[in-house]
Coordinates of C-alpha atoms and ligand atoms in Angstrom, one line a residue:
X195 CA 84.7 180.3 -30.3
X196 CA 84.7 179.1 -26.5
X197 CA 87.0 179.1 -24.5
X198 CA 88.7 176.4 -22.3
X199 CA 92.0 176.2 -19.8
X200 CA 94.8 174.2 -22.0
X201 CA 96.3 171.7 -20.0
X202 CA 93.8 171.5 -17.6
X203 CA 93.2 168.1 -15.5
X204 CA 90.3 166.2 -16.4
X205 CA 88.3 163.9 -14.4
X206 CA 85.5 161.6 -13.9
X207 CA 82.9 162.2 -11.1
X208 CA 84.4 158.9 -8.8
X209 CA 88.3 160.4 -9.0
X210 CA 86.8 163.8 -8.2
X211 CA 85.1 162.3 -4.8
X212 CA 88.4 160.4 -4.4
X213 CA 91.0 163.7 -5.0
X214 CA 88.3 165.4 -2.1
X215 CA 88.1 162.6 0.1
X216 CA 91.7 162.5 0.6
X217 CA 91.8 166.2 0.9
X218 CA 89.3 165.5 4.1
X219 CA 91.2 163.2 4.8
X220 CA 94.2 165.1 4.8
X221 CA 92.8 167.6 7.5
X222 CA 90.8 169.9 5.1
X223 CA 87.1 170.0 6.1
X224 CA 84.1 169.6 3.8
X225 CA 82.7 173.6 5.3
X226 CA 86.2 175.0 3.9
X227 CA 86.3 173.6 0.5
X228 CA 82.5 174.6 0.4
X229 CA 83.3 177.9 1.1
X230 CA 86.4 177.7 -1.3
X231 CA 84.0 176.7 -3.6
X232 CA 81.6 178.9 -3.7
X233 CA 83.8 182.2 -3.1
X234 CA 85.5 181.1 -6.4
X235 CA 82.3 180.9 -8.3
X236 CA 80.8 183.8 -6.6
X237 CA 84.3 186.1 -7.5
X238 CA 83.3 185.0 -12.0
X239 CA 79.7 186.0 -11.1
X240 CA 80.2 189.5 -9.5
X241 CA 82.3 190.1 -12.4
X242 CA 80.2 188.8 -15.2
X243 CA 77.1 189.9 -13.4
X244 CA 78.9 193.6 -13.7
X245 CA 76.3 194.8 -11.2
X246 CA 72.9 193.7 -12.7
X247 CA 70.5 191.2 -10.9
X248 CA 71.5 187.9 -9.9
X249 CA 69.1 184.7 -9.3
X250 CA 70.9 182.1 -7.9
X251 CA 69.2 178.3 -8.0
X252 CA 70.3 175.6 -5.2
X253 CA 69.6 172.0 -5.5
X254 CA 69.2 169.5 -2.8
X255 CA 72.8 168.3 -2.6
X256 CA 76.5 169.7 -2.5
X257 CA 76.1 171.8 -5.6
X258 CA 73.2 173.5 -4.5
X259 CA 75.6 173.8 -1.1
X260 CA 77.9 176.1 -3.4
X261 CA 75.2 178.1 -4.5
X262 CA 74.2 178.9 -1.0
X263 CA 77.7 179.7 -0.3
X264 CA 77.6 182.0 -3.6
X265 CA 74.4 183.9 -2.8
X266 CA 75.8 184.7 0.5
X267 CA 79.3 185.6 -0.5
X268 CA 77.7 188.3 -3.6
X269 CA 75.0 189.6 -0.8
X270 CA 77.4 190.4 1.8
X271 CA 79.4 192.4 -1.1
X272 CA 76.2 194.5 -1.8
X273 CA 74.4 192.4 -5.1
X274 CA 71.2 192.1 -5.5
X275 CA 71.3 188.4 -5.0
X276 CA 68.2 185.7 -4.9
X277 CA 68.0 182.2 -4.3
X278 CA 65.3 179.5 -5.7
X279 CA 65.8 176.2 -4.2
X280 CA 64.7 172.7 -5.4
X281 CA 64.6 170.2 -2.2
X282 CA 66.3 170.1 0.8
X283 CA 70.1 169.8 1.4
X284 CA 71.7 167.7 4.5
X285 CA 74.9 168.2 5.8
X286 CA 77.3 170.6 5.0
X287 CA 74.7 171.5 2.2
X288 CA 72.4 172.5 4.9
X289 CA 74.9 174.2 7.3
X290 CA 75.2 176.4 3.9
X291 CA 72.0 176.7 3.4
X292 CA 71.0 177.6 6.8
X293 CA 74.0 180.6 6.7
X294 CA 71.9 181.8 3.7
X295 CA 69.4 184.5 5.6
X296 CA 67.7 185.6 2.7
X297 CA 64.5 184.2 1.0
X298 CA 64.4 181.2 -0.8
X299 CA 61.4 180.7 -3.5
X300 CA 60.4 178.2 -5.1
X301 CA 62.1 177.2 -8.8
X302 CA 58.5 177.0 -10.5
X303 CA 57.5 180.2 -9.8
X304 CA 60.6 182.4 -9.3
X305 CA 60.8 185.1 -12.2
X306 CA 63.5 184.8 -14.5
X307 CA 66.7 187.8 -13.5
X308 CA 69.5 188.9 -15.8
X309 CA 72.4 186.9 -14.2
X310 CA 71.7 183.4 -13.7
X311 CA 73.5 181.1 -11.6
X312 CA 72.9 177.1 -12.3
X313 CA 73.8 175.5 -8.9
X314 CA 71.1 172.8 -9.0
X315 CA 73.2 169.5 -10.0
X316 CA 76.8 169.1 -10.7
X317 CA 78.9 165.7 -10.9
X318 CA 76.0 164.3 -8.5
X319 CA 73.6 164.4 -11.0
X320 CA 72.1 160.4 -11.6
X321 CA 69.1 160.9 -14.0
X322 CA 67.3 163.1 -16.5
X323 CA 66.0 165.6 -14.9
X324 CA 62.5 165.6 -14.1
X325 CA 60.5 167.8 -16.6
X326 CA 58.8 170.4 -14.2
X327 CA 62.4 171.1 -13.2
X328 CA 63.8 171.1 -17.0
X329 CA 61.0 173.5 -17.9
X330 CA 62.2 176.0 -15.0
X331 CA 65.8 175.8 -15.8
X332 CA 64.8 176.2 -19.6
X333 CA 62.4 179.1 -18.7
X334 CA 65.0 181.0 -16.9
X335 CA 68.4 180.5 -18.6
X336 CA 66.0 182.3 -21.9
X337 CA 64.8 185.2 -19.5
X338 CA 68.2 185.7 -18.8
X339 CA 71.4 187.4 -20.4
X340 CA 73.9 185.2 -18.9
X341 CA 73.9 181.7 -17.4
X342 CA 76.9 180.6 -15.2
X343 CA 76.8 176.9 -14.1
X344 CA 78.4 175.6 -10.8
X345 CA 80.7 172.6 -11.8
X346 CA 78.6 171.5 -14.7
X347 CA 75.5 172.8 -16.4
X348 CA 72.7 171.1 -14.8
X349 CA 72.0 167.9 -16.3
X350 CA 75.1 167.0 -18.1
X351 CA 76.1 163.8 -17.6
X352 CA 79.5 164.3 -15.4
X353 CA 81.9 161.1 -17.1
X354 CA 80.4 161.1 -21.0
X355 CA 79.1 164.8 -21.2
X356 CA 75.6 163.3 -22.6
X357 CA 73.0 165.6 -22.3
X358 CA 70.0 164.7 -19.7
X359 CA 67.4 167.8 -20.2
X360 CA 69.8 170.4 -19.6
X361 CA 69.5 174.2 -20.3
X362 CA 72.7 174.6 -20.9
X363 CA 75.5 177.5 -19.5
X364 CA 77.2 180.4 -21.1
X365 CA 79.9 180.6 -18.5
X366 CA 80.9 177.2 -16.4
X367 CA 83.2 177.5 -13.4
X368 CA 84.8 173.9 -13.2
X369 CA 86.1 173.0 -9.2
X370 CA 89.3 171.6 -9.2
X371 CA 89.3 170.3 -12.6
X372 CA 87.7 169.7 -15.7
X373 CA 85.4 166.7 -16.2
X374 CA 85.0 164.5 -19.2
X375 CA 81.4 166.4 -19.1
X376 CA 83.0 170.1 -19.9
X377 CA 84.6 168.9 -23.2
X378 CA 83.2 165.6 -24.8
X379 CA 79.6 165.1 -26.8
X380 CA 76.7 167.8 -26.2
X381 CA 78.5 168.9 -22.8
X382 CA 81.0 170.3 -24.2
X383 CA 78.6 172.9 -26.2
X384 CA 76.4 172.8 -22.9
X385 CA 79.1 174.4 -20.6
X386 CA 79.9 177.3 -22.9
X387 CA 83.5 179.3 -22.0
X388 CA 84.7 177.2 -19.0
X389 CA 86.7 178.9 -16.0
X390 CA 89.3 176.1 -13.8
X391 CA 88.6 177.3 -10.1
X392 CA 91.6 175.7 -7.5
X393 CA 89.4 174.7 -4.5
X394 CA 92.3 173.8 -2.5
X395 CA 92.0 170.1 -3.6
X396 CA 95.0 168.5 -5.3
X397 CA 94.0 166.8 -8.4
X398 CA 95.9 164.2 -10.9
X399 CA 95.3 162.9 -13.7
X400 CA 96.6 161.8 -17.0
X401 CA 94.1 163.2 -18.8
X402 CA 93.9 166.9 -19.7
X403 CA 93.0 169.6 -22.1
X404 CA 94.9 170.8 -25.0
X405 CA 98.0 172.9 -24.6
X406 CA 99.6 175.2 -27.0
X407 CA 102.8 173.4 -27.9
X408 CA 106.7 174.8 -27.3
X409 CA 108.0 175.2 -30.8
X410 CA 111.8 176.0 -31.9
X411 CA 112.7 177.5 -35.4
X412 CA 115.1 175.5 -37.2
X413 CA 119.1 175.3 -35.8
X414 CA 121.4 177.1 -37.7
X415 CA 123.1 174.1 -38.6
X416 CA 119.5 172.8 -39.7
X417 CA 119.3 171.2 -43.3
X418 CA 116.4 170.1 -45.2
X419 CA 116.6 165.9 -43.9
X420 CA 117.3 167.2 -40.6
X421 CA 114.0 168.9 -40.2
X422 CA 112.2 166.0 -41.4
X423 CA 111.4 163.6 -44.7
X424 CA 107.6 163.0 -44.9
X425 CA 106.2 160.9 -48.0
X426 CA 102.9 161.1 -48.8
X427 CA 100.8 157.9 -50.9
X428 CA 98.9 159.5 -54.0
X429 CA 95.8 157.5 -54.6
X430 CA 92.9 157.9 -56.6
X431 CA 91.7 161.4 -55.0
X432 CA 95.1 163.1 -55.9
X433 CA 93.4 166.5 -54.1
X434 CA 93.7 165.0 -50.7
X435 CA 97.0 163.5 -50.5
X436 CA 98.0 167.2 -52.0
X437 CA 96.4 168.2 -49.2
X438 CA 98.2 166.6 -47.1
X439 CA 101.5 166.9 -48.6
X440 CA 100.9 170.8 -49.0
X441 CA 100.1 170.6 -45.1
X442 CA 103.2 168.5 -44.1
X443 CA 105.5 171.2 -46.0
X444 CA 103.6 174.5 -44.4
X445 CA 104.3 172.7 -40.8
X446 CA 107.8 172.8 -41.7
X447 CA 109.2 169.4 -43.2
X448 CA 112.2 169.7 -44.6
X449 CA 111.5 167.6 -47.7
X450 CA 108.4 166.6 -48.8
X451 CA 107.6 163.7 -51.1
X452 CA 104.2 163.0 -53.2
X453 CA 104.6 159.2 -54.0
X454 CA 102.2 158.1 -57.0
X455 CA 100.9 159.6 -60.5
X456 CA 100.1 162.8 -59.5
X457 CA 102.8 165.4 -60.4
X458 CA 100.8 168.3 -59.5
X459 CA 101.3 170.4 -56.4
X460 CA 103.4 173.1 -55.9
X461 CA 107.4 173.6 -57.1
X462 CA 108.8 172.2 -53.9
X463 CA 106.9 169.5 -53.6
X464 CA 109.1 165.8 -54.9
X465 CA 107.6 163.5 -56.8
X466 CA 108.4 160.1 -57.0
X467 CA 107.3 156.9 -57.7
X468 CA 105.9 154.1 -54.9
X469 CA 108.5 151.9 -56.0
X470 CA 110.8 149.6 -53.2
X471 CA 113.3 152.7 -52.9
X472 CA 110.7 154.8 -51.8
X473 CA 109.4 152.0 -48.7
X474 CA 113.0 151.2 -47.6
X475 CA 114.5 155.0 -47.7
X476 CA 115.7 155.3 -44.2
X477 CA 115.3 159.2 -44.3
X478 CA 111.6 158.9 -43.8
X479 CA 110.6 160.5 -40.5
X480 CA 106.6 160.2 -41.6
X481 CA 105.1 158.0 -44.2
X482 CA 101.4 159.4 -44.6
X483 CA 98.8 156.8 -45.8
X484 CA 95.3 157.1 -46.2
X485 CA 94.3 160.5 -47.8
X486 CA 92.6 160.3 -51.3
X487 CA 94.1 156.5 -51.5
X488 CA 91.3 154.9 -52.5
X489 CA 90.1 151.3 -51.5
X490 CA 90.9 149.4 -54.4
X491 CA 93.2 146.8 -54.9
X492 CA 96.1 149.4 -55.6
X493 CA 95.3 151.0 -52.9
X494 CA 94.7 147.8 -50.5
X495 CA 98.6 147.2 -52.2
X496 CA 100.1 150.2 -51.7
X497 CA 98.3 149.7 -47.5
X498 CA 100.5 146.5 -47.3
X499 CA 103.4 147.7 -48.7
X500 CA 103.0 150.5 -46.0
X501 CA 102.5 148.5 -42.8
X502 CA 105.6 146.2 -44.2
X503 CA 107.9 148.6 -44.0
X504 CA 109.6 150.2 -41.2
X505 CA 109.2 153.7 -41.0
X506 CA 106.6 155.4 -38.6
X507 CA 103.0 156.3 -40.6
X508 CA 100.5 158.4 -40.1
X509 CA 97.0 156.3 -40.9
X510 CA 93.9 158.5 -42.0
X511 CA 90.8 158.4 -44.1
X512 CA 90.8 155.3 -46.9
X513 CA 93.8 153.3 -45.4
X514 CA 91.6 153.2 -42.1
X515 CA 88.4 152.1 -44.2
X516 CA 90.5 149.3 -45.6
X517 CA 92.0 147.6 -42.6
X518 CA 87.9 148.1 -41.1
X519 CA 88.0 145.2 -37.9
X520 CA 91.2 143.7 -39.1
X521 CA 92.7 147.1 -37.4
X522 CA 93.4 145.7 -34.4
X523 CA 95.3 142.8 -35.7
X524 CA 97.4 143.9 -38.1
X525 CA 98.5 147.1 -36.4
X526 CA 99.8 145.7 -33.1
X527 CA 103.4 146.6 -32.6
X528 CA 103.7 149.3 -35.5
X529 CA 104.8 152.6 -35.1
X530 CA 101.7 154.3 -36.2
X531 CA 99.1 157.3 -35.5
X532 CA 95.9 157.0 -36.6
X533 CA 93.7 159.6 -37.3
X534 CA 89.8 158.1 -37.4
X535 CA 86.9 159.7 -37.3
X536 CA 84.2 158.5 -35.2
X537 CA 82.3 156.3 -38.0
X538 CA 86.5 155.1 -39.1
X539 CA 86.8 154.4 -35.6
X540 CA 83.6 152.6 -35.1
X541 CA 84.1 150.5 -37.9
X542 CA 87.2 149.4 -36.4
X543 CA 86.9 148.8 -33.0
X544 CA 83.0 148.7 -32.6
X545 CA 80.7 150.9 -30.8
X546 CA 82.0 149.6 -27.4
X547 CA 81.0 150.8 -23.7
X548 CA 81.8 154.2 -22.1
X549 CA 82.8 157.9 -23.2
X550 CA 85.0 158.6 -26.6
X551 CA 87.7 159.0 -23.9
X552 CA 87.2 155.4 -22.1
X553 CA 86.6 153.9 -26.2
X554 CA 89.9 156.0 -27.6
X555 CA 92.1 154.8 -24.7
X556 CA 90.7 151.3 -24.9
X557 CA 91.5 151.3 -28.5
X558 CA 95.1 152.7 -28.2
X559 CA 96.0 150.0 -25.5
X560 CA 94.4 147.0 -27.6
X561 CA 97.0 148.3 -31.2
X562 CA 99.9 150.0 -29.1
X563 CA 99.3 153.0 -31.3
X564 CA 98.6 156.4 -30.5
X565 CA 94.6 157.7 -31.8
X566 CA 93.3 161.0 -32.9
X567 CA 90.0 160.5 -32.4
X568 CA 88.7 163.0 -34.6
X569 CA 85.1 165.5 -33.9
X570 CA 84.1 168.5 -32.5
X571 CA 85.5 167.2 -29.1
X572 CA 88.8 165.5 -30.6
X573 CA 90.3 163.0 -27.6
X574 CA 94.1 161.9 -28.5
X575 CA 94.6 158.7 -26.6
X576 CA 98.5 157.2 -26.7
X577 CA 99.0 153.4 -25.5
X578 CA 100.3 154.2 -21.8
X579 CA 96.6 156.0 -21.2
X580 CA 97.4 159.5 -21.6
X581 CA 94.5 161.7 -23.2
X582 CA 94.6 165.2 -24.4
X583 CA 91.1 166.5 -25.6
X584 CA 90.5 169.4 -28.0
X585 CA 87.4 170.8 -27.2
X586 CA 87.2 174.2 -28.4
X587 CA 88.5 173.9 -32.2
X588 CA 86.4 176.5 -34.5
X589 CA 83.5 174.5 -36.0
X590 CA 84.2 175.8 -39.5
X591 CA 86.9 172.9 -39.7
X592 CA 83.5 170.4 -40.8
X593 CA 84.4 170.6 -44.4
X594 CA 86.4 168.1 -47.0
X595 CA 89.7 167.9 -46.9
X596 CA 90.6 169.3 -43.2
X597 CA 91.3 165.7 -42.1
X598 CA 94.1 166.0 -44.9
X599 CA 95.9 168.6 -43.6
X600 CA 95.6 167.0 -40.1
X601 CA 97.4 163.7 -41.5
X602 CA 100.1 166.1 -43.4
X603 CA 100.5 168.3 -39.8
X604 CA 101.2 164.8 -37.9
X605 CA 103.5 163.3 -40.1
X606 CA 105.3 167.1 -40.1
X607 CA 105.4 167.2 -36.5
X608 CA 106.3 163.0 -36.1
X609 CA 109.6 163.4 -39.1
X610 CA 110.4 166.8 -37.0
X611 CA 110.8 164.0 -33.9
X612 CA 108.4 166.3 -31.7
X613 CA 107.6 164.2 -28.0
X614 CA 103.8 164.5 -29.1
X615 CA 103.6 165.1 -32.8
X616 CA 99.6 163.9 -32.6
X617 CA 98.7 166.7 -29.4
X618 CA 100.7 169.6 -31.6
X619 CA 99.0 169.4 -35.0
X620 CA 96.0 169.3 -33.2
X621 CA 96.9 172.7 -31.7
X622 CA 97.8 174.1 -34.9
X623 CA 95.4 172.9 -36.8
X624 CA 92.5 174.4 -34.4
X625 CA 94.7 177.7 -34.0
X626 CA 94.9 177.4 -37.9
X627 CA 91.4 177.7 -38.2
X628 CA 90.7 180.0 -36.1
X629 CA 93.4 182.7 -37.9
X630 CA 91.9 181.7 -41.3
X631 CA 88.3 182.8 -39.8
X632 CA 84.9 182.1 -41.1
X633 CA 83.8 180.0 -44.3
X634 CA 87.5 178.3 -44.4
X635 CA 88.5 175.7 -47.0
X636 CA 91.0 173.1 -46.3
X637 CA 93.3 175.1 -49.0
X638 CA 93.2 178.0 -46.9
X639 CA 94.4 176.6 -43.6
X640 CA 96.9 175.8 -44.8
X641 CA 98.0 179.4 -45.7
X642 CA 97.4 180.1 -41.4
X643 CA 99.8 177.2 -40.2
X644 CA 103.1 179.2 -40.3
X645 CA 100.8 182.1 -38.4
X646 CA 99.8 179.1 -36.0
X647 CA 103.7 177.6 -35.7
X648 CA 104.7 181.4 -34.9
X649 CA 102.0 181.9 -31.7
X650 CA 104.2 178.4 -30.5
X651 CA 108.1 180.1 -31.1
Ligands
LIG750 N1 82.0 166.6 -2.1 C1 82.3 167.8 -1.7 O1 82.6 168.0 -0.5 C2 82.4 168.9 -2.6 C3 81.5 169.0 -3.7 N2 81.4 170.1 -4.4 C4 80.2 170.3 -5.2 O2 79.3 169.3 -5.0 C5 78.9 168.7 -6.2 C6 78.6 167.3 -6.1 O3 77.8 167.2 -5.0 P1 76.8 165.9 -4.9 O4 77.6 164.7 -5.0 O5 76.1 166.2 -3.6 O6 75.9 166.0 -6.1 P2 75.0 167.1 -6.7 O7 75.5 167.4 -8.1 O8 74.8 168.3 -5.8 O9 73.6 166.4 -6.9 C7 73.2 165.4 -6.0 C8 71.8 165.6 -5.5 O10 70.9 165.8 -6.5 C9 70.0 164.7 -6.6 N3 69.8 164.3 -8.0 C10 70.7 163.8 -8.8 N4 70.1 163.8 -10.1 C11 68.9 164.3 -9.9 C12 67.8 164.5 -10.9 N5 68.0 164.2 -12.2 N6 66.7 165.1 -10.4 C13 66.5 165.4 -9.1 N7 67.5 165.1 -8.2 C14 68.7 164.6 -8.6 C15 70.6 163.6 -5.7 O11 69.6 162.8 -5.2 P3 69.5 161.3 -5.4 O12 70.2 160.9 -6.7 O13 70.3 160.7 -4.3 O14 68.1 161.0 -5.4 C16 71.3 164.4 -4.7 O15 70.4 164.9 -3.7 C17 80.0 169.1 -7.2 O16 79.6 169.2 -8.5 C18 80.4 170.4 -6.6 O17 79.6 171.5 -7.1 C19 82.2 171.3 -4.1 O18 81.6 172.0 -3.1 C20 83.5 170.9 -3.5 C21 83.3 170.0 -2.2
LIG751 K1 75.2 173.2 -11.8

C-alpha cells in the first residue's frame, strides 16, 4: 500500500507559483528556496540511495534547477552522483546548473544506475513528452531499483494527475505541498509513496489529504439514542442494506434500524416497517437510502418518502441512479451526503470540465450537499469548497458491497454528530481494509472497523 502525508495541503500548479511568488516577494530569493529545494530532495535520496549509485536527470527549467542543486548537495557528501541533462536551463536553473562541476551526458545515451532521480519536469510540465525523451525515462526507471521524482513524476499532468508518457516514481518528494497530480487519476499510482518537503514557502489551501480522525469512546453517561439512531431502507437486494446496517452498528450507532421485509441480520439489529412513524421519528441522526433499494416504483416511493422527510440521509448506490439529472434539482437545500461513484456521479451532473476535484466541488456547491466521490482516488467535496482526498486506500476494497459499508459508516459517523462524518468513514473504511488484508469481502471489513475506531481513540 503507498503511502501519503494525511492532512497535507494540496494544490494546483498556478496557487503553487502564487504561494512562491509571494514568498519572493516577501524577501525570500528564488537561489534559497532552490537550494531549499533540492537539499530536501537530496537528504530522501542519500537515504533511500543507502549508498549505491545515483543518476540524477535535469530538465531545461526549474525542476531540472533542483536536480542540479541535488547532484551537488549528494556529491559534496561523498555519493557517487551523475547528472544527464535534457536542454538548457536560464536563470536560477542555470546559476544551479553552472554550480554543478561534474559531467553532464546526454539523457539518450546515459546508462541506466541503481538510484534514479526524475528531475526533468515538475508542475511546469505543458505537453506529452516527446517520445525520444519518454523512451529514456522509461529505459532508465526499469534499469533501476528505485525512482525518486522531484515534485512530480515527469509527465504527470500537475492540476488533473493525467498521465502524459510518464515513467512513473517509486518515491515522490512533493515541495511545499501536495498537488492534485500526487493523488487523483493515473498520478496518483505514478508518484508511488509521496514525501511533503517544507521549502520555506507558506502554503494554504482548503484542500488536503486524508487525516486519521480524533475519536472518543462513549461518555459514561452515554445511552444507546445518545450515540446515534441510524435507519437503514431495505429494498430489493436485502444483502446490501444489511451491509450497511451491519456497518452503521460496528462504527458504533447506538441503535440500528433495518426498515423493510427483510428480518435477517444479526440479534441487535431492529426491524421495523417503512411506515410514517418510521419517516417522522425525530431520534433519527442518519436515514441511509440507496443500498440494495432497487429502482422500481417501491423503491422510487420509498426515495420520495426519504427526501420529504426531515432527518439528514446518507444517498448511495440505487437512490442515486433514481434521481439520475433530476439530482441537482430535487436535492437543493437537503441535509444530505451522497456517496456516488464516478459513473453515479456522471449520470448526475455530467461529465463536465476539470479534475474529479474541480467536478466534486462544482457539484457540491450547485445541491448544497456534501459528495463522496467515490474511486481509487476518493475526493470528498462539502458545499463551502473544502476537499479531503483519499488517495492511498488498499485496492482490495474493488469488490460488491464495500460501497455499503461506506453508506452504513457515514450515517454512523453523521447520527454520532461527528464535524465531518463523510472524511471519517472514509478513514476507517480505508484503515478497515487495510487490517482485514488481502482478498477482503465487504462482510469482512466490517469485522476490522472497531480495530480501525481503536487506532482513532
Ligand atoms: N518557481 C520556483 O522558484 C521554484 C520551483 N521549484 C521547482 O520548479 C518546478 C517548476 O518549474 P518550472 O515552472 O520551471 O517548470 P518545469 O516543471 O521545470 O518544466 C518547465 C520546462 O520544461 C519545458 N517543458 C514543459 N513540458 C515539456 C515537455 N513535454 N517536453 C519538453 N519540454 C517541456 C518548458 O518549456 P516550454 O513549455 O516553455 O516549452 C520549461 O522549459 C517545480 O515542480 C519545482 O520542482 C522549486 O525549486 C521551488 C522554487
Ligand atoms: K520530476
Amino acid at each position: 500500500m503507498r503511502r501519503v502525508p494525511e492532512h497535507a495541503p494540496i494544490v494546483t500548479a498556478a496557487a503553487m507559483r502564487a504561494a512562491e511568488a509571494a514568498a519572493f516577494a516577501s524577501g525570500q530569493s528564488q537561489r534559497e528556496v532552490m537550494e531549499r529545494a533540492g537539499a530536501a530532495v537530496a537528504v530522501q535520496v542519500a537515504r533511500l540511495a543507502a549508498g549505491r549509485a545515483i543518476l540524477v536527470l535535469a530538465g531545461p527549467g526549474n525542476n531540472g534547477g533542483d536536480a542540479y542543486v541535488v547532484a551537488r548537495w549528494l556529491a559534496e557528501r561523498g555519493h557517487d552522483v551523475t547528472v544527464a541533462g535534457l536542454g538548457a536551463p536560464t536563470g536560477v536553473a542555470a546559476e544551479m546548473r553552472a554550480a554543478w562541476t561534474g559531467e553532464v551526458t546526454d539523457l539518450d545515451t546515459v546508462a541506466p544506475r541503481v538510484v534514479l532521480v526524475d528531475g526533468l519536469f515538475g508542475t511546469g510540465v505543458s505537453r506529452p513528452l516527446a517520445a525520444d525523451v519518454a523512451r529514456a525515462l522509461a529505459r532508465l526507471r526499469r534499469g533501476a531499483a528505485i525512482t525518486i521524482a522531484i515534485d512530480l513524476p515527469s509527465g504527470i499532468a500537475t492540476d488533473d494527475g493525467s498521465d502524459l508518457e510518464a515513467a512513473g516514481a517509486d518515491v515522490t518528494v512533493a515541495l511545499a505541498a501536495l498537488k492534485p497530480g500526487h493523488v487523483l487519476g493515473d498520478g496518483a499510482g505514478a508518484s508511488g509513496h509521496v514525501l511533503l518537503a517544507d521549502i520555506g514557502v507558506p502554503v494554504a489551501s482548503h484542500w488536503h489529504t486524508l487525516a486519521r480522525p480524533s475519536l472518543e469512546p462513549p461518555p459514561r453517561d452515554a445511552h444507546k439514542f445518545t450515540r446515534g439512531m441510524v435507519a437503514v431502507l431495505g429494498g430489493a437486494m436485502p444483502g446490501a442494506s444489511r451491509l450497511a446496517a451491519r456497518a452503521a452498528m460496528a462504527a458504533g450507532a447506538g441503535y440500528v434500524v433495518l426498515a423493510g421485509e427483510d428480518r435477517g441480520g444479526p440479534d441487535a439489529l431492529v426491524h421495523r416497517t417503512t411506515d410514517a412513524d418510521l419517516f417522522g421519528d425525530p431520534r433519527i441522526g442518519a436515514l441511509v437510502c440507496g443500498p440494495g433499494l432497487g429502482r422500481d416504483a417501491a423503491a422510487s416511493d420509498l426515495l420520495d418518502r426519504a427526501l420529504a422527510c426531515e432527518r439528514p440521509l446518507v444517498l448511495d448506490g440505487d437512490a442515486l441512479s433514481l434521481l439520475g439529472a433530476d439530482a441537482a434539482t430535487r436535492l437543493r437545500g437537503k441535509h444530505a451526503i451522497l456517496t456516488p461513484h464516478s459513473g453515479e456521479f456522471d449520470r448526475m451532473f455530467g461529465v463536465g470540465q476539470g479534475s474529479k476535484i474541480d467536478r466534486t466541488i462544482a457539484a457540491a456547491a450547485r445541491i448544497g450537499c456534501t459528495i463522496v466521490h467515490k474511486g481509487a482516488d476518493t475526493v470528498i467535496a462539502d458545499p463551502a469548497g473544502r476537499v479531503t482526498v483519499s488517495a492511498a486506500a488498499p485496492t482490495w476494497l474493488a469488490s460488491a458491497g464495500t460501497g455499503d459499508v461506506l453508506a452504513g459508516l457515514v450515517a454512523a459517523r453523521c447520527a454520532a454528530g461527528a464535524a465531518d462524518p463523510a472524511s471519517e468513514a472514509v478513514w476507517l473504511h480505508a484503515r478497515a481494509a487495510a487490517l482485514a488484508g488481502a482478498g477482503l469481502i465487504a462482510d469482512g471489513l466490517i469485522d476490522h472497523i472497531g480495530g480501525a475506531i481503536e487506532e482513532c481513540l
